[in-house]
């Protein structure tokens, strides 16, 4: 089940369940390139670590 709602301050919240875990992501009202780069780097780092662990 996924829910999407707009928060009072204009941000958007998406809540869903992934592999049995509740995941909530809150998006800013406006795009911020620096934040997007930080989030992308974090995701790619976690993915690379997982791939390295499964290759062993």
Coordinates of N, CA, C and O in Angstrom, one line a residue:
X1 N 0.8 -1.2 0.0 CA 0.0 0.0 0.0 C 0.9 1.2 0.0 O 1.9 1.3 0.7
X2 N 0.6 2.2 -0.8 CA 1.3 3.4 -0.9 C 0.4 4.6 -0.7 O -0.7 4.7 -1.2
X3 N 0.9 5.6 0.2 CA 0.1 6.8 0.4 C 0.9 8.0 0.0 O 2.1 8.0 0.2
X4 N 0.3 8.9 -0.6 CA 1.0 10.2 -1.0 C 0.1 11.3 -0.5 O -1.1 11.3 -0.7
X5 N 0.8 12.2 0.3 CA 0.0 13.4 0.8 C 0.8 14.6 0.8 O 2.1 14.6 0.9
X6 N 0.2 15.7 0.7 CA 0.8 17.0 0.7 C 0.8 17.5 2.2 O -0.3 17.5 2.8
X7 N 2.0 17.9 2.7 CA 2.1 18.4 4.1 C 1.7 19.8 4.1 O 1.7 20.5 3.1
X8 N 1.3 20.3 5.3 CA 0.9 21.7 5.4 C 1.9 22.8 4.9 O 1.6 23.8 4.4
X9 N 3.2 22.4 5.0 CA 4.3 23.3 4.6 C 4.6 23.2 3.1 O 5.5 23.8 2.6
X10 N 3.8 22.4 2.3 CA 4.0 22.3 0.9 C 4.9 21.1 0.4 O 4.9 20.8 -0.7
X11 N 5.5 20.4 1.4 CA 6.3 19.2 1.0 C 5.3 18.1 0.7 O 4.2 18.1 1.0
X12 N 5.9 17.1 0.0 CA 5.1 15.9 -0.4 C 5.7 14.7 0.3 O 6.9 14.5 0.3
X13 N 4.8 13.9 1.0 CA 5.2 12.7 1.7 C 4.7 11.5 1.0 O 3.5 11.4 0.6
X14 N 5.6 10.5 0.7 CA 5.2 9.3 0.2 C 5.6 8.2 1.2 O 6.7 8.1 1.7
X15 N 4.6 7.3 1.5 CA 4.8 6.3 2.4 C 4.4 5.0 1.8 O 3.4 4.8 1.1
X16 N 5.3 3.9 1.9 CA 5.0 2.6 1.3 C 5.7 1.6 2.1 O 6.5 1.9 3.1
X17 N 5.5 0.3 1.8 CA 6.2 -0.8 2.4 C 7.1 -1.5 1.4 O 6.6 -1.8 0.3
X18 N 8.3 -1.7 1.8 CA 9.3 -2.3 0.9 C 9.9 -3.5 1.7 O 10.5 -3.2 2.7
X19 N 9.8 -4.7 1.2 CA 10.3 -5.9 1.8 C 9.9 -5.9 3.3 O 10.7 -6.2 4.2
X20 N 8.7 -5.6 3.6 CA 8.1 -5.7 4.9 C 8.5 -4.5 5.8 O 8.1 -4.5 7.0
X21 N 9.2 -3.5 5.3 CA 9.6 -2.4 6.1 C 8.9 -1.1 5.7 O 8.7 -0.9 4.5
X22 N 8.4 -0.3 6.6 CA 7.8 1.0 6.3 C 8.8 1.9 5.8 O 9.9 2.1 6.5
X23 N 8.6 2.6 4.7 CA 9.5 3.6 4.2 C 8.8 4.8 3.9 O 7.7 4.8 3.3
X24 N 9.2 5.9 4.5 CA 8.6 7.3 4.2 C 9.7 8.2 3.6 O 10.8 8.3 4.1
X25 N 9.3 8.8 2.5 CA 10.2 9.8 1.9 C 9.4 11.1 1.8 O 8.2 11.1 1.4
X26 N 10.1 12.2 2.2 CA 9.5 13.5 2.2 C 10.3 14.3 1.2 O 11.5 14.5 1.3
X27 N 9.5 14.9 0.2 CA 10.2 15.7 -0.9 C 10.0 17.2 -0.5 O 8.9 17.6 -0.1
X28 N 11.0 17.9 -0.8 CA 11.0 19.4 -0.6 C 10.0 20.0 -1.5 O 9.7 19.5 -2.6
X29 N 9.6 21.2 -1.2 CA 8.7 22.0 -2.1 C 9.4 22.3 -3.4 O 8.7 22.3 -4.4
X30 N 10.6 22.7 -3.3 CA 11.4 23.0 -4.5 C 12.6 22.1 -4.7 O 13.1 21.7 -3.7
X31 N 13.0 21.9 -5.9 CA 14.2 21.1 -6.2 C 15.4 21.8 -5.7 O 15.5 23.0 -5.7
X32 N 16.3 21.0 -5.1 CA 17.6 21.5 -4.7 C 18.7 20.5 -5.2 O 18.8 19.4 -4.8
X33 N 19.5 21.0 -6.2 CA 20.4 20.1 -6.9 C 21.5 19.5 -5.9 O 21.8 18.4 -6.0
X34 N 21.9 20.3 -4.9 CA 22.9 19.7 -3.9 C 22.3 18.6 -3.1 O 22.9 17.5 -2.9
X35 N 21.0 18.7 -2.7 CA 20.4 17.7 -1.9 C 20.2 16.4 -2.8 O 20.4 15.3 -2.4
X36 N 19.8 16.6 -4.1 CA 19.6 15.5 -5.0 C 20.9 14.8 -5.2 O 20.9 13.5 -5.3
X37 N 22.0 15.5 -5.3 CA 23.3 14.9 -5.5 C 23.7 14.0 -4.3 O 24.1 12.9 -4.4
X38 N 23.4 14.6 -3.1 CA 23.7 13.9 -1.8 C 22.9 12.6 -1.7 O 23.4 11.6 -1.3
X39 N 21.7 12.7 -2.0 CA 20.8 11.5 -2.0 C 21.2 10.5 -3.0 O 21.3 9.3 -2.7
X40 N 21.5 10.9 -4.2 CA 22.0 10.0 -5.2 C 23.3 9.3 -4.8 O 23.4 8.1 -5.0
X41 N 24.2 10.0 -4.3 CA 25.5 9.5 -3.8 C 25.3 8.4 -2.7 O 25.9 7.4 -2.7
X42 N 24.4 8.8 -1.8 CA 24.1 7.8 -0.7 C 23.5 6.5 -1.2 O 23.9 5.4 -0.8
X43 N 22.5 6.6 -2.1 CA 21.9 5.4 -2.7 C 22.9 4.6 -3.5 O 23.0 3.4 -3.3
X44 N 23.7 5.3 -4.3 CA 24.7 4.5 -5.1 C 25.7 3.9 -4.2 O 26.2 2.7 -4.5
X45 N 26.1 4.5 -3.1 CA 27.1 3.9 -2.2 C 26.5 2.7 -1.5 O 27.2 1.6 -1.4
X46 N 25.3 2.8 -1.1 CA 24.6 1.6 -0.5 C 24.5 0.5 -1.4 O 24.7 -0.7 -1.1
X47 N 24.1 0.8 -2.7 CA 24.0 -0.2 -3.7 C 25.3 -0.9 -4.0 O 25.4 -2.1 -4.1
X48 N 26.4 -0.1 -4.1 CA 27.7 -0.7 -4.4 C 28.2 -1.6 -3.3 O 28.7 -2.6 -3.5
X49 N 27.9 -1.2 -2.0 CA 28.3 -2.0 -0.9 C 27.5 -3.3 -0.9 O 28.1 -4.4 -0.6
X50 N 26.2 -3.3 -1.2 CA 25.4 -4.5 -1.3 C 25.9 -5.4 -2.3 O 26.1 -6.6 -2.2
X51 N 26.2 -4.9 -3.5 CA 26.8 -5.7 -4.6 C 28.1 -6.3 -4.2 O 28.4 -7.5 -4.6
X52 N 29.0 -5.6 -3.5 CA 30.3 -6.1 -3.1 C 30.1 -7.2 -2.1 O 30.8 -8.2 -2.2
X53 N 29.1 -7.1 -1.2 CA 28.9 -8.1 -0.2 C 28.3 -9.4 -0.9 O 28.6 -10.5 -0.4
X54 N 27.5 -9.3 -1.9 CA 26.9 -10.5 -2.5 C 27.9 -11.1 -3.5 O 27.7 -12.3 -3.8
X55 N 28.9 -10.4 -3.9 CA 29.9 -11.0 -4.8 C 30.9 -11.8 -4.0 O 31.6 -12.6 -4.6
X56 N 31.0 -11.7 -2.7 CA 31.9 -12.5 -1.9 C 31.5 -13.9 -1.7 O 30.4 -14.3 -1.7

